Amino acid sequence: MDNFNNSVNQGPDKEMELTAEQGKELKRQKRKRLIIIVAAVAILLAIVGVVFAMMSSKNKELEAARQLAEETQQQLLAQQMQINELELLKIDDDFQQMEGQSVLLANDSIVEKYQAARAQIEKLRAELNNEKTKSAAQIKKLTDEINTLKGILRDYTARINELMAENDQLKEENTTIKNKNQQLNSQVQDMTRKNEHLTERMTLAEKLNVTGLTLRALNKKGKNEKNITKATRLCVTFTIPQNNSTPAGEKIIYLRITTPEGDLLSGGGSFGFEGATLQATARRSIEYANEEIGGVEIYWDVTSTLNPGPYTVELFCDNFRLASRQFEMKK
């Protein structure tokens, strides 16, 4: 009877002890879940920070490229304006040298044409000087008018030379004019070379870029094959980043793969590059809309057993070599 009473008395105490232990266990589980949640949030914030930093860096690069293209365009227009000014100086010098000739009075129509063209040029120059930003169309119009004036002057010069061919004094004056023209021509040529350099920079800004270039050997199942001698297909993969300076539209990308023996893997037809005709291993057409295109793949079917060694991969488009890289393929 006493033992029964003792068991009854101990029953509630044991239940309380078990309840306390369960409460502690629940608290420990809550702390663990809280730690996991905090760690997950920290990792997510870190990932978001990295992505934001990458996007910010890419946006800065794109903005820098856009600003460079705009600055280069303005420099090209400024160079063309300087060339026009030198051309006008040369024309004025030529006309003044011939203005004193008596034959000038017998050909008023040419003088009238010259003066009308000169007035039109001065009007265009005044309009350009009043514009803060010179447009390519305005400068082209001025250049065309100057070319018209040069044509009038050439016609006038030809007539004078015909009539005064045997005049020693005119020959001396022509020699002086030629010397001055050589100096002015030298300046024009120098400015033209600078203009060509800026044009080349603009052309390079339009070039497609290629990143992440890889070469893989594939087996019959389309899986990666480490042994090049067992390959049934080669796959070249790359990414085309965004470039707002590149004209949008269809782009044909030509692939050339050269074996360790120096032989070109053929089958992709031919294409032009820097005035020459090159053979291609393969080609692919893409539609480029000034946005990044990732995972571009070009395949070539193996027609005979390939040997291990260094393989050279080249990509071409729009008369540019986009990439050239060597890959070591093993047996």
mmCIF file of C-alpha atoms in Angstrom:
data_model
loop_
_atom_site.group_PDB
_atom_site.id
_atom_site.type_symbol
_atom_site.label_atom_id
_atom_site.label_comp_id
_atom_site.label_asym_id
_atom_site.label_seq_id
_atom_site.Cartn_x
_atom_site.Cartn_y
_atom_site.Cartn_z
ATOM 1 C CA MET A 1 0.000 0.000 0.000
ATOM 2 C CA ASP A 2 2.857 2.369 0.856
ATOM 3 C CA ASN A 3 4.608 1.472 -2.382
ATOM 4 C CA PHE A 4 1.464 2.271 -4.306
ATOM 5 C CA ASN A 5 1.165 5.631 -2.644
ATOM 6 C CA ASN A 6 4.815 6.423 -3.400
ATOM 7 C CA SER A 7 4.329 5.570 -7.095
ATOM 8 C CA VAL A 8 1.269 7.783 -7.262
ATOM 9 C CA ASN A 9 3.138 10.637 -5.671
ATOM 10 C CA GLN A 10 6.143 10.311 -8.011
ATOM 11 C CA GLY A 11 3.990 10.231 -11.200
ATOM 12 C CA PRO A 12 3.343 13.986 -11.579
ATOM 13 C CA ASP A 13 6.992 14.851 -10.755
ATOM 14 C CA LYS A 14 8.252 12.682 -13.614
ATOM 15 C CA GLU A 15 5.780 14.205 -16.011
ATOM 16 C CA MET A 16 6.949 17.699 -15.071
ATOM 17 C CA GLU A 17 10.571 16.693 -15.622
ATOM 18 C CA LEU A 18 9.735 15.325 -19.085
ATOM 19 C CA THR A 19 7.807 18.495 -19.965
ATOM 20 C CA ALA A 20 10.783 20.678 -18.950
ATOM 21 C CA GLU A 21 13.161 18.587 -21.077
ATOM 22 C CA GLN A 22 10.831 18.852 -24.059
ATOM 23 C CA GLY A 23 10.663 22.626 -23.600
ATOM 24 C CA LYS A 24 14.441 22.867 -23.624
ATOM 25 C CA GLU A 25 14.600 20.732 -26.760
ATOM 26 C CA LEU A 26 12.036 22.973 -28.480
ATOM 27 C CA LYS A 27 14.080 26.038 -27.573
ATOM 28 C CA ARG A 28 17.237 24.438 -28.991
ATOM 29 C CA GLN A 29 15.417 23.587 -32.232
ATOM 30 C CA LYS A 30 14.071 27.152 -32.507
ATOM 31 C CA ARG A 31 17.613 28.554 -32.033
ATOM 32 C CA LYS A 32 18.927 26.222 -34.748
ATOM 33 C CA ARG A 33 16.175 27.260 -37.166
ATOM 34 C CA LEU A 34 16.849 30.919 -36.388
ATOM 35 C CA ILE A 35 20.587 30.473 -37.053
ATOM 36 C CA ILE A 36 19.825 28.709 -40.378
ATOM 37 C CA ILE A 37 17.422 31.481 -41.416
ATOM 38 C CA VAL A 38 19.932 34.232 -40.539
ATOM 39 C CA ALA A 39 22.708 32.411 -42.451
ATOM 40 C CA ALA A 40 20.455 31.931 -45.498
ATOM 41 C CA VAL A 41 19.493 35.618 -45.487
ATOM 42 C CA ALA A 42 23.179 36.612 -45.230
ATOM 43 C CA ILE A 43 24.115 34.390 -48.185
ATOM 44 C CA LEU A 44 21.198 35.739 -50.243
ATOM 45 C CA LEU A 45 22.250 39.329 -49.485
ATOM 46 C CA ALA A 46 25.840 38.506 -50.499
ATOM 47 C CA ILE A 47 24.647 37.011 -53.815
ATOM 48 C CA VAL A 48 22.435 40.033 -54.486
ATOM 49 C CA GLY A 49 25.417 42.315 -53.750
ATOM 50 C CA VAL A 50 27.688 40.442 -56.181
ATOM 51 C CA VAL A 51 25.042 40.484 -58.942
ATOM 52 C CA PHE A 52 24.421 44.189 -58.400
ATOM 53 C CA ALA A 53 28.165 44.935 -58.540
ATOM 54 C CA MET A 54 28.535 42.946 -61.804
ATOM 55 C CA MET A 55 25.557 44.720 -63.401
ATOM 56 C CA SER A 56 26.864 48.098 -62.268
ATOM 57 C CA SER A 57 30.313 47.359 -63.743
ATOM 58 C CA LYS A 58 28.806 46.186 -67.051
ATOM 59 C CA ASN A 59 26.599 49.286 -67.282
ATOM 60 C CA LYS A 60 29.647 51.501 -66.709
ATOM 61 C CA GLU A 61 31.535 49.715 -69.500
ATOM 62 C CA LEU A 62 28.611 50.112 -71.920
ATOM 63 C CA GLU A 63 28.255 53.802 -71.060
ATOM 64 C CA ALA A 64 31.996 54.328 -71.550
ATOM 65 C CA ALA A 65 31.814 52.629 -74.974
ATOM 66 C CA ARG A 66 28.855 54.809 -75.984
ATOM 67 C CA GLN A 67 30.638 57.982 -74.884
ATOM 68 C CA LEU A 68 33.789 56.933 -76.766
ATOM 69 C CA ALA A 69 31.758 56.402 -79.957
ATOM 70 C CA GLU A 70 30.117 59.820 -79.600
ATOM 71 C CA GLU A 71 33.437 61.550 -78.893
ATOM 72 C CA THR A 72 35.070 59.834 -81.866
ATOM 73 C CA GLN A 73 32.198 60.888 -84.139
ATOM 74 C CA GLN A 74 32.563 64.507 -83.003
ATOM 75 C CA GLN A 75 36.327 64.348 -83.583
ATOM 76 C CA LEU A 76 35.719 63.009 -87.101
ATOM 77 C CA LEU A 77 33.373 65.903 -87.866
ATOM 78 C CA ALA A 78 35.857 68.406 -86.424
ATOM 79 C CA GLN A 79 38.658 66.899 -88.534
ATOM 80 C CA GLN A 80 36.491 67.146 -91.665
ATOM 81 C CA MET A 81 35.773 70.812 -90.873
ATOM 82 C CA GLN A 82 39.510 71.479 -90.615
ATOM 83 C CA ILE A 83 40.089 69.725 -93.945
ATOM 84 C CA ASN A 84 37.373 71.889 -95.509
ATOM 85 C CA GLU A 85 39.025 75.040 -94.155
ATOM 86 C CA LEU A 86 42.364 74.007 -95.656
ATOM 87 C CA GLU A 87 40.701 73.210 -98.975
ATOM 88 C CA LEU A 88 39.099 76.665 -99.040
ATOM 89 C CA LEU A 89 42.418 78.316 -98.214
ATOM 90 C CA LYS A 90 44.039 76.456 -101.092
ATOM 91 C CA ILE A 91 41.233 77.382 -103.528
ATOM 92 C CA ASP A 92 41.376 81.069 -102.526
ATOM 93 C CA ASP A 93 45.131 81.082 -102.996
ATOM 94 C CA ASP A 94 44.793 79.542 -106.471
ATOM 95 C CA PHE A 95 42.106 82.005 -107.509
ATOM 96 C CA GLN A 96 44.028 85.030 -106.232
ATOM 97 C CA GLN A 97 47.119 83.947 -108.146
ATOM 98 C CA MET A 98 45.108 83.947 -111.398
ATOM 99 C CA GLU A 99 42.896 86.947 -110.650
ATOM 100 C CA GLY A 100 45.370 89.410 -112.143
ATOM 101 C CA GLN A 101 45.508 87.732 -115.524
ATOM 102 C CA SER A 102 43.886 89.715 -118.335
ATOM 103 C CA VAL A 103 42.202 86.606 -119.670
ATOM 104 C CA LEU A 104 39.985 86.651 -116.546
ATOM 105 C CA LEU A 105 38.047 89.637 -117.938
ATOM 106 C CA ALA A 106 37.119 87.700 -121.077
ATOM 107 C CA ASN A 107 35.338 84.970 -119.135
ATOM 108 C CA ASP A 108 32.876 86.625 -116.783
ATOM 109 C CA SER A 109 30.577 83.558 -116.673
ATOM 110 C CA ILE A 110 33.175 81.499 -114.836
ATOM 111 C CA VAL A 111 33.787 84.355 -112.404
ATOM 112 C CA GLU A 112 30.046 84.557 -111.738
ATOM 113 C CA LYS A 113 29.833 80.811 -111.120
ATOM 114 C CA TYR A 114 32.816 81.005 -108.789
ATOM 115 C CA GLN A 115 31.386 83.934 -106.815
ATOM 116 C CA ALA A 116 27.939 82.252 -106.512
ATOM 117 C CA ALA A 117 29.501 79.008 -105.232
ATOM 118 C CA ARG A 118 31.752 80.966 -102.843
ATOM 119 C CA ALA A 119 28.747 82.846 -101.433
ATOM 120 C CA GLN A 120 26.875 79.569 -100.856
ATOM 121 C CA ILE A 121 29.894 78.160 -98.998
ATOM 122 C CA GLU A 122 30.160 81.238 -96.771
ATOM 123 C CA LYS A 123 26.462 80.901 -95.962
ATOM 124 C CA LEU A 124 26.919 77.254 -94.947
ATOM 125 C CA ARG A 125 29.978 78.098 -92.860
ATOM 126 C CA ALA A 126 28.054 80.801 -91.036
ATOM 127 C CA GLU A 127 25.222 78.368 -90.297
ATOM 128 C CA LEU A 128 27.689 75.789 -88.961
ATOM 129 C CA ASN A 129 29.421 78.356 -86.757
ATOM 130 C CA ASN A 130 26.062 79.217 -85.175
ATOM 131 C CA GLU A 131 25.365 75.549 -84.394
ATOM 132 C CA LYS A 132 26.710 74.183 -81.128
ATOM 133 C CA THR A 133 26.659 70.634 -82.539
ATOM 134 C CA LYS A 134 27.695 70.042 -86.136
ATOM 135 C CA SER A 135 25.761 67.314 -87.905
ATOM 136 C CA ALA A 136 27.319 64.954 -90.430
ATOM 137 C CA ALA A 137 24.702 65.996 -93.027
ATOM 138 C CA GLN A 138 25.591 69.697 -92.693
ATOM 139 C CA ILE A 139 29.308 69.067 -93.019
ATOM 140 C CA LYS A 140 28.743 66.771 -96.027
ATOM 141 C CA LYS A 141 26.721 69.519 -97.711
ATOM 142 C CA LEU A 142 29.592 71.959 -97.137
ATOM 143 C CA THR A 143 32.089 69.411 -98.476
ATOM 144 C CA ASP A 144 29.972 68.912 -101.628
ATOM 145 C CA GLU A 145 29.830 72.672 -102.222
ATOM 146 C CA ILE A 146 33.612 72.908 -101.854
ATOM 147 C CA ASN A 147 34.025 70.101 -104.390
ATOM 148 C CA THR A 148 31.771 72.051 -106.792
ATOM 149 C CA LEU A 149 33.942 75.121 -106.280
ATOM 150 C CA LYS A 150 37.065 73.043 -106.940
ATOM 151 C CA GLY A 151 35.497 71.847 -110.205
ATOM 152 C CA ILE A 152 34.838 75.428 -111.310
ATOM 153 C CA LEU A 153 38.394 76.380 -110.416
ATOM 154 C CA ARG A 154 39.810 73.401 -112.311
ATOM 155 C CA ASP A 155 37.886 74.425 -115.425
ATOM 156 C CA TYR A 156 39.058 78.006 -115.080
ATOM 157 C CA THR A 157 42.673 76.907 -114.518
ATOM 158 C CA ALA A 158 42.577 74.658 -117.581
ATOM 159 C CA ARG A 159 41.412 77.552 -119.793
ATOM 160 C CA ILE A 160 44.100 79.890 -118.505
ATOM 161 C CA ASN A 161 46.812 77.282 -119.010
ATOM 162 C CA GLU A 162 45.695 76.736 -122.582
ATOM 163 C CA LEU A 163 45.829 80.468 -123.409
ATOM 164 C CA MET A 164 49.020 81.269 -121.488
ATOM 165 C CA ALA A 165 51.005 78.089 -122.066
ATOM 166 C CA GLU A 166 53.879 79.935 -123.729
ATOM 167 C CA ASN A 167 53.968 82.883 -121.316
ATOM 168 C CA ASP A 168 57.169 82.676 -119.248
ATOM 169 C CA GLN A 169 55.797 84.913 -116.560
ATOM 170 C CA LEU A 170 52.759 82.681 -116.140
ATOM 171 C CA LYS A 171 55.057 79.636 -115.906
ATOM 172 C CA GLU A 172 56.928 81.277 -113.054
ATOM 173 C CA GLU A 173 53.722 82.114 -111.289
ATOM 174 C CA ASN A 174 52.496 78.556 -111.819
ATOM 175 C CA THR A 175 55.697 77.278 -110.194
ATOM 176 C CA THR A 176 55.028 79.477 -107.172
ATOM 177 C CA ILE A 177 51.429 78.260 -107.025
ATOM 178 C CA LYS A 178 52.578 74.650 -107.187
ATOM 179 C CA ASN A 179 54.970 75.193 -104.291
ATOM 180 C CA LYS A 180 52.209 76.702 -102.206
ATOM 181 C CA ASN A 181 49.868 73.926 -103.264
ATOM 182 C CA GLN A 182 52.393 71.307 -102.174
ATOM 183 C CA GLN A 183 52.521 72.865 -98.730
ATOM 184 C CA LEU A 184 48.742 73.020 -98.501
ATOM 185 C CA ASN A 185 48.423 69.506 -99.941
ATOM 186 C CA SER A 186 50.826 68.278 -97.283
ATOM 187 C CA GLN A 187 48.582 69.784 -94.599
ATOM 188 C CA VAL A 188 45.477 68.304 -96.218
ATOM 189 C CA GLN A 189 47.141 64.868 -96.393
ATOM 190 C CA ASP A 190 48.150 65.092 -92.746
ATOM 191 C CA MET A 191 44.598 65.955 -91.713
ATOM 192 C CA THR A 192 43.279 63.180 -93.969
ATOM 193 C CA ARG A 193 45.560 60.632 -92.258
ATOM 194 C CA LYS A 194 44.218 61.731 -88.876
ATOM 195 C CA ASN A 195 40.710 61.440 -90.244
ATOM 196 C CA GLU A 196 41.425 57.897 -91.453
ATOM 197 C CA HIS A 197 42.788 56.989 -88.006
ATOM 198 C CA LEU A 198 39.589 58.190 -86.333
ATOM 199 C CA THR A 199 37.519 56.325 -88.918
ATOM 200 C CA GLU A 200 39.465 53.155 -88.093
ATOM 201 C CA ARG A 201 38.698 53.661 -84.394
ATOM 202 C CA MET A 202 34.992 54.016 -85.213
ATOM 203 C CA THR A 203 35.144 50.834 -87.316
ATOM 204 C CA LEU A 204 36.817 48.875 -84.490
ATOM 205 C CA ALA A 205 34.129 50.077 -82.068
ATOM 206 C CA GLU A 206 31.541 48.303 -84.300
ATOM 207 C CA LYS A 207 33.363 44.938 -84.065
ATOM 208 C CA LEU A 208 31.519 42.067 -82.389
ATOM 209 C CA ASN A 209 33.226 40.794 -79.229
ATOM 210 C CA VAL A 210 33.563 37.142 -78.230
ATOM 211 C CA THR A 211 34.060 35.721 -74.717
ATOM 212 C CA GLY A 212 34.162 32.262 -73.164
ATOM 213 C CA LEU A 213 35.536 30.512 -76.280
ATOM 214 C CA THR A 214 35.824 26.714 -75.818
ATOM 215 C CA LEU A 215 36.537 23.647 -77.982
ATOM 216 C CA ARG A 216 35.069 20.259 -77.015
ATOM 217 C CA ALA A 217 35.257 16.804 -78.560
ATOM 218 C CA LEU A 218 31.992 14.822 -78.582
ATOM 219 C CA ASN A 219 31.272 11.102 -78.938
ATOM 220 C CA LYS A 220 28.440 9.372 -80.838
ATOM 221 C CA LYS A 221 26.010 10.082 -77.986
ATOM 222 C CA GLY A 222 26.801 13.791 -78.033
ATOM 223 C CA LYS A 223 28.665 13.585 -74.715
ATOM 224 C CA ASN A 224 32.081 15.111 -73.999
ATOM 225 C CA GLU A 225 34.914 12.858 -75.169
ATOM 226 C CA LYS A 226 38.345 13.241 -73.522
ATOM 227 C CA ASN A 227 40.113 11.120 -76.155
ATOM 228 C CA ILE A 228 40.331 13.183 -79.352
ATOM 229 C CA THR A 229 40.997 10.048 -81.436
ATOM 230 C CA LYS A 230 37.501 8.780 -80.532
ATOM 231 C CA ALA A 231 35.702 12.034 -81.320
ATOM 232 C CA THR A 232 32.881 11.981 -83.873
ATOM 233 C CA ARG A 233 32.122 15.674 -83.631
ATOM 234 C CA LEU A 234 33.799 18.935 -82.537
ATOM 235 C CA CYS A 235 31.847 21.711 -80.817
ATOM 236 C CA VAL A 236 32.991 25.344 -80.467
ATOM 237 C CA THR A 237 31.027 27.384 -77.900
ATOM 238 C CA PHE A 238 31.210 31.118 -77.137
ATOM 239 C CA THR A 239 29.260 34.166 -75.952
ATOM 240 C CA ILE A 240 28.658 37.436 -77.859
ATOM 241 C CA PRO A 241 28.407 40.331 -75.350
ATOM 242 C CA GLN A 242 26.206 43.380 -75.832
ATOM 243 C CA ASN A 243 27.676 46.125 -78.060
ATOM 244 C CA ASN A 244 25.485 49.115 -78.927
ATOM 245 C CA SER A 245 28.033 50.315 -81.512
ATOM 246 C CA THR A 246 27.597 47.190 -83.667
ATOM 247 C CA PRO A 247 24.894 47.512 -86.359
ATOM 248 C CA ALA A 248 22.028 45.128 -85.629
ATOM 249 C CA GLY A 249 20.938 42.474 -88.116
ATOM 250 C CA GLU A 250 21.986 39.097 -89.463
ATOM 251 C CA LYS A 251 25.585 38.119 -88.727
ATOM 252 C CA ILE A 252 27.385 35.180 -90.341
ATOM 253 C CA ILE A 253 30.152 33.839 -88.089
ATOM 254 C CA TYR A 254 32.846 31.754 -89.811
ATOM 255 C CA LEU A 255 34.839 29.124 -87.877
ATOM 256 C CA ARG A 256 38.338 27.902 -88.775
ATOM 257 C CA ILE A 257 39.943 24.967 -86.910
ATOM 258 C CA THR A 258 43.571 24.090 -87.670
ATOM 259 C CA THR A 259 44.973 20.681 -86.653
ATOM 260 C CA PRO A 260 48.340 20.083 -84.950
ATOM 261 C CA GLU A 261 49.714 19.209 -88.402
ATOM 262 C CA GLY A 262 48.727 22.660 -89.699
ATOM 263 C CA ASP A 263 45.814 21.387 -91.810
ATOM 264 C CA LEU A 264 42.519 23.280 -91.918
ATOM 265 C CA LEU A 265 39.400 21.234 -91.192
ATOM 266 C CA SER A 266 37.198 22.053 -94.193
ATOM 267 C CA GLY A 267 33.515 22.016 -95.051
ATOM 268 C CA GLY A 268 32.280 25.535 -94.292
ATOM 269 C CA GLY A 269 32.771 27.177 -97.688
ATOM 270 C CA SER A 270 34.780 30.370 -98.175
ATOM 271 C CA PHE A 271 34.641 34.008 -97.063
ATOM 272 C CA GLY A 272 36.494 37.272 -97.648
ATOM 273 C CA PHE A 273 38.951 38.697 -95.133
ATOM 274 C CA GLU A 274 41.242 41.712 -95.642
ATOM 275 C CA GLY A 275 41.136 41.381 -99.417
ATOM 276 C CA ALA A 276 41.803 37.633 -99.456
ATOM 277 C CA THR A 277 39.543 34.574 -99.701
ATOM 278 C CA LEU A 278 39.753 32.117 -96.791
ATOM 279 C CA GLN A 279 38.269 28.650 -96.390
ATOM 280 C CA ALA A 280 36.034 27.977 -93.369
ATOM 281 C CA THR A 281 35.599 24.853 -91.262
ATOM 282 C CA ALA A 282 31.964 25.726 -90.517
ATOM 283 C CA ARG A 283 29.679 28.723 -90.292
ATOM 284 C CA ARG A 284 26.611 29.903 -88.398
ATOM 285 C CA SER A 285 24.099 32.692 -88.989
ATOM 286 C CA ILE A 286 22.691 34.610 -86.009
ATOM 287 C CA GLU A 287 20.331 37.565 -85.614
ATOM 288 C CA TYR A 288 22.104 40.234 -83.537
ATOM 289 C CA ALA A 289 19.922 42.855 -81.776
ATOM 290 C CA ASN A 290 22.634 44.630 -79.712
ATOM 291 C CA GLU A 291 21.993 42.254 -76.808
ATOM 292 C CA GLU A 292 24.169 39.515 -75.302
ATOM 293 C CA ILE A 293 23.856 36.092 -76.939
ATOM 294 C CA GLY A 294 25.169 33.297 -74.744
ATOM 295 C CA GLY A 295 25.922 29.680 -75.529
ATOM 296 C CA VAL A 296 26.427 30.067 -79.282
ATOM 297 C CA GLU A 297 27.538 26.684 -80.668
ATOM 298 C CA ILE A 298 29.099 25.708 -84.007
ATOM 299 C CA TYR A 299 29.562 22.001 -84.819
ATOM 300 C CA TRP A 300 31.875 20.146 -87.212
ATOM 301 C CA ASP A 301 31.450 16.450 -88.006
ATOM 302 C CA VAL A 302 34.680 14.445 -87.859
ATOM 303 C CA THR A 303 35.400 12.730 -91.179
ATOM 304 C CA SER A 304 38.651 10.964 -90.225
ATOM 305 C CA THR A 305 40.526 10.148 -87.012
ATOM 306 C CA LEU A 306 41.991 13.242 -85.355
ATOM 307 C CA ASN A 307 45.403 13.277 -83.672
ATOM 308 C CA PRO A 308 46.130 14.696 -80.210
ATOM 309 C CA GLY A 309 47.944 18.003 -79.928
ATOM 310 C CA PRO A 310 47.283 21.782 -80.163
ATOM 311 C CA TYR A 311 44.243 22.838 -82.216
ATOM 312 C CA THR A 312 43.838 26.510 -83.227
ATOM 313 C CA VAL A 313 40.293 27.935 -83.231
ATOM 314 C CA GLU A 314 39.505 31.220 -85.054
ATOM 315 C CA LEU A 315 36.233 33.136 -85.456
ATOM 316 C CA PHE A 316 35.538 35.739 -88.184
ATOM 317 C CA CYS A 317 32.631 38.090 -88.912
ATOM 318 C CA ASP A 318 32.162 41.321 -90.928
ATOM 319 C CA ASN A 319 35.806 41.225 -92.118
ATOM 320 C CA PHE A 320 37.050 41.086 -88.499
ATOM 321 C CA ARG A 321 38.945 38.301 -86.715
ATOM 322 C CA LEU A 322 36.805 38.026 -83.559
ATOM 323 C CA ALA A 323 38.971 35.527 -81.668
ATOM 324 C CA SER A 324 41.959 33.187 -82.008
ATOM 325 C CA ARG A 325 42.829 30.612 -79.348
ATOM 326 C CA GLN A 326 44.757 27.335 -79.103
ATOM 327 C CA PHE A 327 43.377 24.230 -77.318
ATOM 328 C CA GLU A 328 45.374 21.135 -76.306
ATOM 329 C CA MET A 329 43.407 18.010 -77.194
ATOM 330 C CA LYS A 330 44.596 14.791 -75.529
ATOM 331 C CA LYS A 331 44.419 11.105 -76.341
#
